[in-house]
mmCIF file of C-alpha atoms in Angstrom:
data_model
loop_
_atom_site.group_PDB
_atom_site.id
_atom_site.type_symbol
_atom_site.label_atom_id
_atom_site.label_comp_id
_atom_site.label_asym_id
_atom_site.label_seq_id
_atom_site.Cartn_x
_atom_site.Cartn_y
_atom_site.Cartn_z
ATOM 1 C CA MET A 14 52.860 -1.978 7.945
ATOM 2 C CA LYS A 15 52.812 0.209 11.035
ATOM 3 C CA ILE A 16 49.205 0.686 12.135
ATOM 4 C CA ILE A 17 48.058 2.908 14.999
ATOM 5 C CA ALA A 18 44.681 4.215 16.157
ATOM 6 C CA PHE A 19 44.080 7.623 17.685
ATOM 7 C CA CYS A 20 41.357 9.882 19.030
ATOM 8 C CA VAL A 21 41.036 13.457 20.285
ATOM 9 C CA LEU A 22 39.641 14.004 23.786
ATOM 10 C CA ASN A 23 37.928 17.207 24.923
ATOM 11 C CA PRO A 24 37.800 17.772 28.711
ATOM 12 C CA GLU A 25 33.974 17.537 28.776
ATOM 13 C CA TYR A 26 34.018 14.159 27.007
ATOM 14 C CA ILE A 27 35.585 11.990 29.713
ATOM 15 C CA ASP A 28 32.458 9.861 30.281
ATOM 16 C CA PRO A 29 31.736 9.135 26.595
ATOM 17 C CA ALA A 30 35.443 8.476 26.096
ATOM 18 C CA ILE A 31 35.406 5.767 28.774
ATOM 19 C CA ILE A 32 32.736 3.885 26.828
ATOM 20 C CA ALA A 33 34.078 4.594 23.336
ATOM 21 C CA ILE A 34 37.696 3.697 24.065
ATOM 22 C CA ASN A 35 36.913 0.692 26.256
ATOM 23 C CA SER A 36 34.559 -0.825 23.676
ATOM 24 C CA PHE A 37 36.957 -0.168 20.782
ATOM 25 C CA CYS A 38 39.951 -1.665 22.590
ATOM 26 C CA LYS A 39 37.934 -4.633 23.835
ATOM 27 C CA PHE A 40 37.222 -5.710 20.261
ATOM 28 C CA ASN A 41 40.580 -4.577 18.842
ATOM 29 C CA PRO A 42 43.096 -5.356 21.618
ATOM 30 C CA ALA A 43 46.095 -5.701 19.307
ATOM 31 C CA LEU A 44 45.863 -2.088 18.118
ATOM 32 C CA ARG A 45 47.782 0.620 19.936
ATOM 33 C CA LEU A 46 45.575 3.652 20.607
ATOM 34 C CA ARG A 47 46.892 7.170 21.148
ATOM 35 C CA VAL A 48 44.591 9.527 23.051
ATOM 36 C CA CYS A 49 45.362 13.189 22.309
ATOM 37 C CA VAL A 50 44.145 15.098 25.344
ATOM 38 C CA GLU A 51 44.122 18.809 26.067
ATOM 39 C CA SER A 52 46.741 19.767 28.638
ATOM 40 C CA GLY A 53 45.423 19.998 32.183
ATOM 41 C CA THR A 54 42.531 17.591 31.656
ATOM 42 C CA ASN A 55 41.902 15.206 34.548
ATOM 43 C CA THR A 56 41.998 11.804 32.877
ATOM 44 C CA SER A 57 42.295 9.691 36.028
ATOM 45 C CA ARG A 58 38.910 7.952 35.599
ATOM 46 C CA LEU A 59 39.601 7.249 31.925
ATOM 47 C CA ARG A 60 43.095 5.911 32.604
ATOM 48 C CA ALA A 61 41.718 3.623 35.302
ATOM 49 C CA ALA A 62 39.059 2.291 32.933
ATOM 50 C CA VAL A 63 41.254 1.633 29.874
ATOM 51 C CA GLY A 64 44.807 1.481 31.230
ATOM 52 C CA HIS A 65 44.988 -2.309 30.809
ATOM 53 C CA TYR A 66 44.700 -1.879 27.023
ATOM 54 C CA ARG A 67 47.424 -0.640 24.685
ATOM 55 C CA THR A 68 46.592 3.012 25.249
ATOM 56 C CA GLU A 69 48.979 5.956 25.169
ATOM 57 C CA PHE A 70 47.986 9.414 26.460
ATOM 58 C CA ARG A 71 49.536 12.420 24.752
ATOM 59 C CA GLU A 72 48.876 15.744 26.514
ATOM 60 C CA THR A 73 49.084 18.808 24.292
ATOM 61 C CA GLU A 74 47.739 22.310 23.799
ATOM 62 C CA PHE A 75 45.084 22.119 21.099
ATOM 63 C CA PRO A 76 45.835 24.516 18.206
ATOM 64 C CA GLU A 77 44.240 27.971 18.514
ATOM 65 C CA LEU A 78 44.467 29.023 14.890
ATOM 66 C CA LEU A 79 44.098 32.621 13.731
ATOM 67 C CA GLU A 80 41.795 31.297 11.028
ATOM 68 C CA HIS A 81 39.282 30.270 13.705
ATOM 69 C CA ASP A 82 38.477 33.947 14.317
ATOM 70 C CA SER A 83 36.982 34.248 10.818
ATOM 71 C CA MET A 84 35.042 30.972 10.898
ATOM 72 C CA GLY A 85 31.283 30.637 10.933
ATOM 73 C CA ASP A 86 28.089 32.135 9.553
ATOM 74 C CA SER A 87 24.410 32.213 10.527
ATOM 75 C CA LEU A 88 24.079 28.437 10.011
ATOM 76 C CA SER A 89 27.341 27.224 11.546
ATOM 77 C CA GLY A 90 25.830 26.871 15.007
ATOM 78 C CA LEU A 91 23.702 24.001 13.695
ATOM 79 C CA PHE A 92 26.871 22.009 13.070
ATOM 80 C CA TYR A 93 29.548 22.953 15.600
ATOM 81 C CA ARG A 94 30.362 25.173 18.549
ATOM 82 C CA PRO A 95 33.218 27.658 18.070
ATOM 83 C CA ALA A 96 34.841 26.144 21.166
ATOM 84 C CA ALA A 97 35.177 22.857 19.240
ATOM 85 C CA LEU A 98 37.387 24.331 16.509
ATOM 86 C CA PRO A 99 40.691 23.672 18.357
ATOM 87 C CA SER A 100 39.778 19.995 18.713
ATOM 88 C CA PHE A 101 39.069 19.848 14.967
ATOM 89 C CA ALA A 102 42.538 21.284 14.346
ATOM 90 C CA GLN A 103 44.022 18.759 16.772
ATOM 91 C CA ARG A 104 42.582 15.915 14.702
ATOM 92 C CA ILE A 105 44.467 17.273 11.703
ATOM 93 C CA ARG A 106 47.674 17.823 13.686
ATOM 94 C CA GLY A 107 47.377 14.352 15.230
ATOM 95 C CA LEU A 108 47.191 12.762 11.782
ATOM 96 C CA GLU A 109 50.177 14.827 10.666
ATOM 97 C CA GLU A 110 52.247 13.831 13.709
ATOM 98 C CA LEU A 111 51.526 10.125 13.345
ATOM 99 C CA ARG A 112 52.393 10.259 9.666
ATOM 100 C CA GLU A 113 55.682 11.988 10.482
ATOM 101 C CA GLU A 114 56.404 9.313 13.100
ATOM 102 C CA GLY A 115 56.254 6.656 10.397
ATOM 103 C CA ALA A 116 52.720 5.298 10.651
ATOM 104 C CA ASP A 117 51.570 3.692 7.399
ATOM 105 C CA ILE A 118 47.929 3.325 8.444
ATOM 106 C CA ILE A 119 46.110 5.572 10.944
ATOM 107 C CA VAL A 120 42.726 4.608 12.389
ATOM 108 C CA ASN A 121 40.767 7.621 13.665
ATOM 109 C CA LEU A 122 37.795 7.225 15.998
ATOM 110 C CA ASP A 123 35.301 9.753 17.376
ATOM 111 C CA LEU A 124 34.290 9.413 21.018
ATOM 112 C CA ASP A 125 30.502 9.506 20.512
ATOM 113 C CA THR A 126 30.732 5.893 19.376
ATOM 114 C CA LEU A 127 30.145 2.371 20.651
ATOM 115 C CA THR A 128 32.187 -0.437 19.126
ATOM 116 C CA CYS A 129 30.425 -3.797 18.758
ATOM 117 C CA GLY A 130 32.907 -5.764 16.668
ATOM 118 C CA ASN A 131 36.478 -5.837 15.431
ATOM 119 C CA ILE A 132 37.663 -3.840 12.438
ATOM 120 C CA THR A 133 40.037 -6.487 11.068
ATOM 121 C CA PRO A 134 38.180 -6.963 7.742
ATOM 122 C CA ALA A 135 38.443 -3.222 7.059
ATOM 123 C CA LEU A 136 42.139 -3.178 7.956
ATOM 124 C CA ARG A 137 42.739 -5.933 5.398
ATOM 125 C CA ARG A 138 41.580 -3.450 2.752
ATOM 126 C CA ALA A 139 43.790 -0.646 4.037
ATOM 127 C CA SER A 140 46.752 0.644 2.079
ATOM 128 C CA SER A 141 49.055 3.635 2.333
ATOM 129 C CA ASP A 142 47.457 5.362 -0.661
ATOM 130 C CA ALA A 143 43.792 4.965 0.358
ATOM 131 C CA VAL A 144 41.308 6.458 2.808
ATOM 132 C CA LEU A 145 38.547 4.135 3.991
ATOM 133 C CA GLY A 146 35.298 5.450 5.437
ATOM 134 C CA VAL A 147 31.508 5.124 5.401
ATOM 135 C CA SER A 148 29.557 7.306 2.987
ATOM 136 C CA GLU A 149 27.544 10.239 4.291
ATOM 137 C CA ARG A 150 26.808 11.505 0.794
ATOM 138 C CA LYS A 151 23.006 11.096 0.870
ATOM 139 C CA ASN A 152 22.634 12.688 4.295
ATOM 140 C CA ARG A 153 24.906 15.577 3.314
ATOM 141 C CA SER A 154 22.937 16.255 0.131
ATOM 142 C CA ARG A 155 19.711 16.089 2.143
ATOM 143 C CA TRP A 156 20.691 18.741 4.684
ATOM 144 C CA GLN A 157 22.307 20.927 2.051
ATOM 145 C CA LYS A 158 19.017 20.964 0.171
ATOM 146 C CA ALA A 159 16.996 21.573 3.352
ATOM 147 C CA LEU A 160 19.150 24.605 4.220
ATOM 148 C CA GLY A 161 19.148 25.984 0.694
ATOM 149 C CA LEU A 162 22.871 25.366 0.238
ATOM 150 C CA PRO A 163 24.566 24.209 -2.986
ATOM 151 C CA ASP A 164 24.884 20.444 -3.205
ATOM 152 C CA ASP A 165 28.561 19.517 -3.643
ATOM 153 C CA ALA A 166 27.853 15.930 -4.699
ATOM 154 C CA ALA A 167 29.457 16.494 -8.094
ATOM 155 C CA SER A 168 32.795 17.550 -6.598
ATOM 156 C CA MET A 169 32.780 15.051 -3.693
ATOM 157 C CA PRO A 170 30.654 12.057 -4.737
ATOM 158 C CA ASP A 171 32.284 9.701 -2.209
ATOM 159 C CA TYR A 172 31.954 12.003 0.807
ATOM 160 C CA TYR A 173 32.638 9.975 3.974
ATOM 161 C CA ASN A 174 31.968 10.633 7.661
ATOM 162 C CA THR A 175 35.157 10.964 9.724
ATOM 163 C CA GLY A 176 33.645 9.467 12.902
ATOM 164 C CA PHE A 177 35.527 6.321 11.922
ATOM 165 C CA ALA A 178 38.066 6.345 9.122
ATOM 166 C CA ILE A 179 41.256 4.549 8.151
ATOM 167 C CA TYR A 180 43.883 6.827 6.611
ATOM 168 C CA GLY A 181 46.833 5.787 4.489
ATOM 169 C CA ALA A 182 49.872 7.999 5.062
ATOM 170 C CA ASP A 183 50.488 8.591 1.360
ATOM 171 C CA ALA A 184 46.841 9.490 0.752
ATOM 172 C CA LEU A 185 47.050 12.166 3.462
ATOM 173 C CA GLY A 186 50.253 13.707 2.171
ATOM 174 C CA PRO A 187 52.595 16.070 4.048
ATOM 175 C CA ASP A 188 52.016 19.421 5.774
ATOM 176 C CA LEU A 189 48.450 18.643 6.808
ATOM 177 C CA LEU A 190 48.018 21.449 9.312
ATOM 178 C CA SER A 191 49.281 24.172 6.982
ATOM 179 C CA ARG A 192 47.012 22.852 4.215
ATOM 180 C CA TYR A 193 44.112 22.822 6.663
ATOM 181 C CA ARG A 194 44.749 26.457 7.564
ATOM 182 C CA LYS A 195 44.710 27.358 3.872
ATOM 183 C CA PHE A 196 41.412 25.494 3.495
ATOM 184 C CA LEU A 197 39.903 27.457 6.405
ATOM 185 C CA ARG A 198 40.989 30.765 4.888
ATOM 186 C CA GLU A 199 39.385 29.819 1.588
ATOM 187 C CA ASN A 200 36.255 28.271 3.161
ATOM 188 C CA PRO A 201 35.368 30.238 6.331
ATOM 189 C CA GLY A 202 31.729 29.171 6.048
ATOM 190 C CA ALA A 203 32.451 25.427 5.974
ATOM 191 C CA LYS A 204 29.835 23.628 8.077
ATOM 192 C CA CYS A 205 32.029 20.582 8.823
ATOM 193 C CA PRO A 206 35.501 22.116 8.484
ATOM 194 C CA GLU A 207 37.901 19.300 9.296
ATOM 195 C CA GLN A 208 35.641 16.643 7.745
ATOM 196 C CA ASP A 209 35.291 18.673 4.538
ATOM 197 C CA PHE A 210 39.046 19.201 4.422
ATOM 198 C CA LEU A 211 39.825 15.514 4.925
ATOM 199 C CA ASN A 212 37.369 14.635 2.165
ATOM 200 C CA ARG A 213 38.784 17.164 -0.287
ATOM 201 C CA ILE A 214 42.389 16.058 0.106
ATOM 202 C CA ALA A 215 41.352 12.413 -0.309
ATOM 203 C CA ILE A 216 39.497 12.816 -3.631
ATOM 204 C CA GLY A 217 40.624 9.968 -5.854
ATOM 205 C CA HIS A 218 41.824 7.914 -2.871
ATOM 206 C CA ILE A 219 38.541 7.154 -1.062
ATOM 207 C CA ALA A 220 37.331 3.568 -0.739
ATOM 208 C CA LEU A 221 33.925 3.239 0.894
ATOM 209 C CA LEU A 222 33.276 0.808 3.731
ATOM 210 C CA PRO A 223 29.926 -0.850 4.491
ATOM 211 C CA PRO A 224 27.655 1.166 6.850
ATOM 212 C CA ALA A 225 28.334 -1.293 9.687
ATOM 213 C CA TYR A 226 31.713 0.377 10.330
ATOM 214 C CA ASN A 227 30.189 3.764 11.154
ATOM 215 C CA LEU A 228 26.460 3.215 11.587
ATOM 216 C CA MET A 229 24.519 6.489 11.793
ATOM 217 C CA PHE A 230 20.786 6.972 12.347
ATOM 218 C CA THR A 231 20.614 8.794 8.999
ATOM 219 C CA ASP A 232 21.385 5.542 7.175
ATOM 220 C CA PRO A 233 18.204 4.019 5.667
ATOM 221 C CA ASP A 234 19.306 0.564 6.854
ATOM 222 C CA TYR A 235 20.014 1.753 10.404
ATOM 223 C CA CYS A 236 17.842 -0.945 11.990
ATOM 224 C CA ASN A 237 18.837 -3.710 9.577
ATOM 225 C CA VAL A 238 22.618 -3.760 9.944
ATOM 226 C CA ALA A 239 24.748 -5.691 12.425
ATOM 227 C CA PRO A 240 27.029 -2.819 13.468
ATOM 228 C CA ARG A 241 30.731 -2.949 14.151
ATOM 229 C CA ILE A 242 30.734 0.708 15.261
ATOM 230 C CA ILE A 243 27.653 2.757 16.165
ATOM 231 C CA HIS A 244 28.122 6.501 15.756
ATOM 232 C CA PHE A 245 25.714 8.796 17.606
ATOM 233 C CA ILE A 246 26.082 11.773 15.291
ATOM 234 C CA GLY A 247 24.895 15.321 15.817
ATOM 235 C CA SER A 248 22.838 16.057 18.895
ATOM 236 C CA ALA A 249 21.390 12.528 19.112
ATOM 237 C CA LYS A 250 23.606 11.350 21.979
ATOM 238 C CA PRO A 251 22.527 8.680 24.483
ATOM 239 C CA TRP A 252 23.436 11.099 27.291
ATOM 240 C CA GLY A 253 22.033 14.231 25.585
ATOM 241 C CA ASP A 254 19.067 16.433 26.420
ATOM 242 C CA LEU A 255 17.570 16.590 22.946
ATOM 243 C CA HIS A 256 14.992 14.195 21.566
ATOM 244 C CA LEU A 257 16.494 11.045 20.127
ATOM 245 C CA PRO A 258 15.050 9.660 16.879
ATOM 246 C CA PRO A 259 12.972 6.514 17.600
ATOM 247 C CA PRO A 260 15.240 4.213 15.537
ATOM 248 C CA SER A 261 18.036 4.992 18.016
ATOM 249 C CA GLY A 262 16.268 3.128 20.825
ATOM 250 C CA TYR A 263 17.871 -0.290 20.380
ATOM 251 C CA TYR A 264 21.380 1.165 20.157
ATOM 252 C CA VAL A 265 20.848 3.526 23.080
ATOM 253 C CA ARG A 266 19.881 0.486 25.125
ATOM 254 C CA LYS A 267 23.090 -1.249 24.014
ATOM 255 C CA TYR A 268 24.978 1.863 25.067
ATOM 256 C CA ARG A 269 23.362 1.744 28.498
ATOM 257 C CA ALA A 270 24.294 -1.931 28.869
ATOM 258 C CA GLU A 271 27.932 -1.041 28.209
ATOM 259 C CA ALA A 272 27.721 1.914 30.605
ATOM 260 C CA ARG A 273 26.471 -0.331 33.399
ATOM 261 C CA LYS A 274 29.522 -2.566 33.015
ATOM 262 C CA LEU A 275 31.700 0.519 33.522
ATOM 263 C CA GLU A 276 29.558 2.382 36.039
ATOM 264 C CA SER A 277 32.276 2.497 38.698
ATOM 265 C CA TYR A 278 34.275 4.809 36.388
ATOM 266 C CA LEU A 279 31.375 6.941 35.117
ATOM 267 C CA SER A 280 29.816 10.011 36.705
ATOM 268 C CA PRO A 281 26.347 9.518 38.273
ATOM 269 C CA SER A 282 24.873 12.370 36.219
ATOM 270 C CA PHE A 283 26.042 10.725 32.975
ATOM 271 C CA LEU A 284 24.446 7.412 33.972
ATOM 272 C CA ARG A 285 21.189 9.136 34.958
ATOM 273 C CA ALA A 286 21.030 10.911 31.600
ATOM 274 C CA ILE A 287 21.358 7.607 29.728
ATOM 275 C CA ASP A 288 18.680 5.993 31.902
ATOM 276 C CA ARG A 289 16.383 8.961 31.261
ATOM 277 C CA ASN A 290 16.738 8.653 27.504
ATOM 278 C CA VAL A 291 16.117 4.911 27.546
ATOM 279 C CA SER A 292 12.958 5.536 29.570
ATOM 280 C CA LEU A 293 11.778 8.198 27.123
ATOM 281 C CA LEU A 294 12.279 5.830 24.204
ATOM 282 C CA PHE A 295 10.721 2.707 25.736
ATOM 283 C CA ASP A 296 8.292 3.677 28.532
#
């Protein structure tokens, strides 16, 4: 089987990308990783940090879809910025392109992550007609209830988080971007547009992975799991300005330890922000 990993890089995410990509490749050196980057982005620091791994940079214009103009409602700002919509569309187009290039299995990774182990056991479960991911069903039902929104658990009981997922080419099917555009037209108020789309098209093909492969602070066993990939979801980023939930402390400290190994490639302001958050959590 032809297996390839890929990620989508926004220009403002160079520093997190250095940590996410370096840690993922360090534990999974045999995998080839394609980085889809918006044209004109200065990736020199990132290339210097990860160029010794099997990385491939693909510069492209992220899709500016007409459907984006109709997206959003009064609650959407809690979940995404309108400026992020082209990068969501690029994730879909990137999956489509890799499938068309003959990939059987596509590993997709978000860049607000820290990899702490290899993903080989998960890849052994991969097949062309399955999508593997970690459940976010309970968290999704929780915030839907808190916001007074209908709970879609009945229609998507195996809802997974796309921060780390393994896609089989047959499970994805053809014409992904055109199907995504149709989904946006029919669901302009979607709070997690590309994640909802990727879940809907995978109904009947989803196989859930243990939380360790995409460990989020919303998981009840957050502090009791040996993670393979830590995912700093939402606004709870190690470099962010917002308050981090106390359970994040141990993993934020791990993130800082990785950042210090790579400090010659990272911006001073990014390093200071991580140090500040560690101090707030532990001092």
